PDB file of C-alpha atoms in Angstrom:
ATOM      1  CA  UNK A  77      11.932  28.582   3.279  1.00  0.00           C
ATOM      2  CA  UNK A  78      10.841  25.407   1.530  1.00  0.00           C
ATOM      3  CA  UNK A  79       8.249  23.424   3.466  1.00  0.00           C
ATOM      4  CA  UNK A  80       5.171  21.287   3.176  1.00  0.00           C
ATOM      5  CA  UNK A  81       3.955  17.719   3.393  1.00  0.00           C
ATOM      6  CA  UNK A  82       6.838  15.570   2.240  1.00  0.00           C
ATOM      7  CA  UNK A  83       8.843  12.578   3.331  1.00  0.00           C
ATOM      8  CA  UNK A  84      12.344  12.814   1.879  1.00  0.00           C
ATOM      9  CA  UNK A  85      12.343   9.168   0.758  1.00  0.00           C
ATOM     10  CA  UNK A  86       9.225   9.762  -1.358  1.00  0.00           C
ATOM     11  CA  UNK A  87      10.707  12.901  -2.899  1.00  0.00           C
ATOM     12  CA  UNK A  88      13.879  10.936  -3.702  1.00  0.00           C
ATOM     13  CA  UNK A  89      11.779   8.180  -5.308  1.00  0.00           C
ATOM     14  CA  UNK A  90      10.096  10.732  -7.547  1.00  0.00           C
ATOM     15  CA  UNK A  91       6.670  10.306  -5.973  1.00  0.00           C
ATOM     16  CA  UNK A  92       4.192  13.183  -6.363  1.00  0.00           C
ATOM     17  CA  UNK A  93       4.814  15.941  -3.831  1.00  0.00           C
ATOM     18  CA  UNK A  94       3.625  19.519  -3.319  1.00  0.00           C
ATOM     19  CA  UNK A  95       5.582  22.107  -1.336  1.00  0.00           C
ATOM     20  CA  UNK A  96       5.499  25.803  -0.619  1.00  0.00           C
ATOM     21  CA  UNK A  97       8.424  28.205  -1.065  1.00  0.00           C
ATOM     22  CA  UNK A  98       8.032  31.104   1.353  1.00  0.00           C
ATOM     23  CA  UNK A  99       9.980  34.320   1.268  1.00  0.00           C
ATOM     24  CA  UNK A 100       9.332  37.945   2.097  1.00  0.00           C
ATOM     25  CA  UNK A 101      10.837  38.518  -1.359  1.00  0.00           C
ATOM     26  CA  UNK A 102       8.255  37.237  -3.866  1.00  0.00           C
ATOM     27  CA  UNK A 103      10.846  37.153  -6.652  1.00  0.00           C
ATOM     28  CA  UNK A 104      13.062  34.870  -4.579  1.00  0.00           C
ATOM     29  CA  UNK A 105      10.132  32.510  -3.936  1.00  0.00           C
ATOM     30  CA  UNK A 106       9.485  32.428  -7.691  1.00  0.00           C
ATOM     31  CA  UNK A 107      13.135  31.493  -8.292  1.00  0.00           C
ATOM     32  CA  UNK A 108      12.663  28.534  -5.921  1.00  0.00           C
ATOM     33  CA  UNK A 109       9.652  27.467  -7.970  1.00  0.00           C
ATOM     34  CA  UNK A 110      11.722  27.667 -11.144  1.00  0.00           C
ATOM     35  CA  UNK A 111      14.495  25.601  -9.532  1.00  0.00           C
ATOM     36  CA  UNK A 112      12.359  22.811  -8.035  1.00  0.00           C
ATOM     37  CA  UNK A 113       8.978  22.682  -9.793  1.00  0.00           C
ATOM     38  CA  UNK A 114       8.612  19.712 -12.144  1.00  0.00           C
ATOM     39  CA  UNK A 115       6.440  16.841 -13.305  1.00  0.00           C
ATOM     40  CA  UNK A 116       6.081  15.234  -9.872  1.00  0.00           C
ATOM     41  CA  UNK A 117       7.185  18.091  -7.609  1.00  0.00           C
ATOM     42  CA  UNK A 118       4.839  21.050  -7.446  1.00  0.00           C
ATOM     43  CA  UNK A 119       6.051  24.151  -5.655  1.00  0.00           C
ATOM     44  CA  UNK A 120       3.767  27.036  -4.741  1.00  0.00           C
ATOM     45  CA  UNK A 121       4.751  30.430  -3.351  1.00  0.00           C
ATOM     46  CA  UNK A 122       3.910  32.349  -0.214  1.00  0.00           C
ATOM     47  CA  UNK A 123       5.137  35.558   1.362  1.00  0.00           C
ATOM     48  CA  UNK A 124       3.981  34.349   4.801  1.00  0.00           C
ATOM     49  CA  UNK A 125       7.340  33.171   6.112  1.00  0.00           C
ATOM     50  CA  UNK A 126       6.195  33.185   9.751  1.00  0.00           C
ATOM     51  CA  UNK A 127       3.141  31.053   8.964  1.00  0.00           C
ATOM     52  CA  UNK A 128       5.162  28.514   6.998  1.00  0.00           C
ATOM     53  CA  UNK A 129       7.773  28.341   9.765  1.00  0.00           C
ATOM     54  CA  UNK A 130       5.202  27.917  12.539  1.00  0.00           C
ATOM     55  CA  UNK A 131       3.268  25.268  10.623  1.00  0.00           C
ATOM     56  CA  UNK A 132       6.451  23.387   9.796  1.00  0.00           C
ATOM     57  CA  UNK A 133       7.720  23.402  13.368  1.00  0.00           C
ATOM     58  CA  UNK A 134       4.697  22.975  15.622  1.00  0.00           C
ATOM     59  CA  UNK A 135       3.185  20.088  13.641  1.00  0.00           C
ATOM     60  CA  UNK A 136       6.059  17.963  14.978  1.00  0.00           C
ATOM     61  CA  UNK A 137       4.760  18.296  18.550  1.00  0.00           C
ATOM     62  CA  UNK A 138       1.295  17.298  17.407  1.00  0.00           C
ATOM     63  CA  UNK A 139       2.694  14.343  15.479  1.00  0.00           C
ATOM     64  CA  UNK A 140       4.279  13.025  18.686  1.00  0.00           C
ATOM     65  CA  UNK A 141       0.977  13.505  20.523  1.00  0.00           C
ATOM     66  CA  UNK A 142      -0.918  11.761  17.724  1.00  0.00           C
ATOM     67  CA  UNK A 143       1.526   8.872  17.875  1.00  0.00           C
ATOM     68  CA  UNK A 144       0.813   8.559  21.593  1.00  0.00           C
ATOM     69  CA  UNK A 145      -2.929   8.498  20.922  1.00  0.00           C
ATOM     70  CA  UNK A 146      -2.464   5.962  18.118  1.00  0.00           C
ATOM     71  CA  UNK A 147      -0.433   3.821  20.522  1.00  0.00           C
ATOM     72  CA  UNK A 148      -3.369   3.691  22.917  1.00  0.00           C
ATOM     73  CA  UNK A 149      -6.001   1.522  21.179  1.00  0.00           C
ATOM     74  CA  UNK A 150      -8.578   2.438  23.817  1.00  0.00           C
ATOM     75  CA  UNK A 151      -8.362   6.071  22.667  1.00  0.00           C
ATOM     76  CA  UNK A 152      -9.679   5.342  19.173  1.00  0.00           C
ATOM     77  CA  UNK A 153      -9.717   7.214  15.912  1.00  0.00           C
ATOM     78  CA  UNK A 154     -12.181   9.844  17.156  1.00  0.00           C
ATOM     79  CA  UNK A 155      -9.546  11.020  19.631  1.00  0.00           C
ATOM     80  CA  UNK A 156      -6.949  11.160  16.845  1.00  0.00           C
ATOM     81  CA  UNK A 157      -9.207  13.301  14.672  1.00  0.00           C
ATOM     82  CA  UNK A 158     -10.032  15.605  17.588  1.00  0.00           C
ATOM     83  CA  UNK A 159      -6.354  16.013  18.480  1.00  0.00           C
ATOM     84  CA  UNK A 160      -5.334  16.867  14.922  1.00  0.00           C
ATOM     85  CA  UNK A 161      -8.266  19.253  14.438  1.00  0.00           C
ATOM     86  CA  UNK A 162      -7.835  21.069  17.727  1.00  0.00           C
ATOM     87  CA  UNK A 163      -4.080  21.036  17.202  1.00  0.00           C
ATOM     88  CA  UNK A 164      -4.502  22.837  13.904  1.00  0.00           C
ATOM     89  CA  UNK A 165      -6.651  25.438  15.647  1.00  0.00           C
ATOM     90  CA  UNK A 166      -3.892  25.985  18.229  1.00  0.00           C
ATOM     91  CA  UNK A 167      -1.175  26.176  15.568  1.00  0.00           C
ATOM     92  CA  UNK A 168      -3.276  28.800  13.803  1.00  0.00           C
ATOM     93  CA  UNK A 169      -3.763  30.827  16.983  1.00  0.00           C
ATOM     94  CA  UNK A 170      -0.040  30.747  17.704  1.00  0.00           C
ATOM     95  CA  UNK A 171       0.775  31.729  14.135  1.00  0.00           C
ATOM     96  CA  UNK A 172      -1.675  34.635  14.193  1.00  0.00           C
ATOM     97  CA  UNK A 173      -0.182  35.867  17.472  1.00  0.00           C
ATOM     98  CA  UNK A 174       3.252  35.805  15.830  1.00  0.00           C
ATOM     99  CA  UNK A 175       2.034  37.747  12.779  1.00  0.00           C
ATOM    100  CA  UNK A 176       1.202  34.937  10.338  1.00  0.00           C
ATOM    101  CA  UNK A 177      -1.805  34.897   8.025  1.00  0.00           C
ATOM    102  CA  UNK A 178      -4.610  32.488   8.927  1.00  0.00           C
ATOM    103  CA  UNK A 179      -5.029  31.089   5.412  1.00  0.00           C
ATOM    104  CA  UNK A 180      -1.469  29.743   5.497  1.00  0.00           C
ATOM    105  CA  UNK A 181      -2.568  27.110   8.012  1.00  0.00           C
ATOM    106  CA  UNK A 182      -5.214  25.762   5.635  1.00  0.00           C
ATOM    107  CA  UNK A 183      -2.540  25.071   3.016  1.00  0.00           C
ATOM    108  CA  UNK A 184       0.426  22.807   2.421  1.00  0.00           C
ATOM    109  CA  UNK A 185       2.572  24.044   5.308  1.00  0.00           C
ATOM    110  CA  UNK A 186      -0.318  23.913   7.771  1.00  0.00           C
ATOM    111  CA  UNK A 187      -2.999  21.286   7.304  1.00  0.00           C
ATOM    112  CA  UNK A 188      -1.055  19.344   4.681  1.00  0.00           C
ATOM    113  CA  UNK A 189       2.141  19.028   6.698  1.00  0.00           C
ATOM    114  CA  UNK A 190       0.228  18.308   9.923  1.00  0.00           C
ATOM    115  CA  UNK A 191      -1.861  15.492   8.434  1.00  0.00           C
ATOM    116  CA  UNK A 192       1.140  13.818   6.805  1.00  0.00           C
ATOM    117  CA  UNK A 193       3.420  14.078   9.828  1.00  0.00           C
ATOM    118  CA  UNK A 194       0.744  13.099  12.354  1.00  0.00           C
ATOM    119  CA  UNK A 195      -0.601  10.093  10.442  1.00  0.00           C
ATOM    120  CA  UNK A 196       2.128   8.884   8.077  1.00  0.00           C
ATOM    121  CA  UNK A 197       3.989   5.702   8.965  1.00  0.00           C
ATOM    122  CA  UNK A 198       7.241   7.297   7.716  1.00  0.00           C
ATOM    123  CA  UNK A 199       6.948  10.106  10.281  1.00  0.00           C
ATOM    124  CA  UNK A 200       9.729   9.920  12.859  1.00  0.00           C
ATOM    125  CA  UNK A 201       7.775  12.163  15.235  1.00  0.00           C
ATOM    126  CA  UNK A 202       4.717   9.900  15.059  1.00  0.00           C
ATOM    127  CA  UNK A 203       7.014   6.920  15.686  1.00  0.00           C
ATOM    128  CA  UNK A 204       8.346   8.666  18.814  1.00  0.00           C
ATOM    129  CA  UNK A 205       4.773   9.006  20.085  1.00  0.00           C
ATOM    130  CA  UNK A 206       3.948   5.376  19.316  1.00  0.00           C
ATOM    131  CA  UNK A 207       7.013   4.216  21.246  1.00  0.00           C
ATOM    132  CA  UNK A 208       6.287   6.556  24.161  1.00  0.00           C
ATOM    133  CA  UNK A 209       2.813   4.983  24.358  1.00  0.00           C
ATOM    134  CA  UNK A 210       4.497   1.564  24.648  1.00  0.00           C
ATOM    135  CA  UNK A 211       6.405   2.860  27.666  1.00  0.00           C
ATOM    136  CA  UNK A 212       9.834   3.288  26.098  1.00  0.00           C
ATOM    137  CA  UNK A 213      12.048   6.065  27.434  1.00  0.00           C
ATOM    138  CA  UNK A 214      13.002   8.880  25.075  1.00  0.00           C
ATOM    139  CA  UNK A 215      16.753   8.069  25.035  1.00  0.00           C
ATOM    140  CA  UNK A 216      15.968   4.474  24.030  1.00  0.00           C
ATOM    141  CA  UNK A 217      13.555   5.692  21.351  1.00  0.00           C
ATOM    142  CA  UNK A 218      16.115   8.062  19.873  1.00  0.00           C
ATOM    143  CA  UNK A 219      18.725   5.315  19.871  1.00  0.00           C
ATOM    144  CA  UNK A 220      16.318   2.940  18.138  1.00  0.00           C
ATOM    145  CA  UNK A 221      15.408   5.556  15.511  1.00  0.00           C
ATOM    146  CA  UNK A 222      19.064   6.383  14.970  1.00  0.00           C
ATOM    147  CA  UNK A 223      18.567  10.159  15.230  1.00  0.00           C
TER     148      UNK A 223
END
């Protein structure tokens, strides 16, 4: 599994990016590093596949929620920070219950991916939340986003 804080357009542009290659087979993860690691793309390894999967999936829900908060000016930035912080705690709890290692959620596929997806203007999930806050219906949002 290859995951971590990255927007595809920035990777394609050759902008600095760091990812994690997770596999229960450490040698396979190392082969991914050899294949992808370069001057602007850093790839690190992990054997915590469950943690990387949970971090990579659940951060999308929190990105939508953060977009909703960001779309409500009366909520403020304190609410955004609280949502992201408490969200990370919940992601960690879920991951631990599923057998992940806690330290995974402090790395690229946890905190890193969550912060980028929840706050980055290129995040489709954050955009969904922003549009939901404006009162748009989900089908209209998906049509507008084109996916």
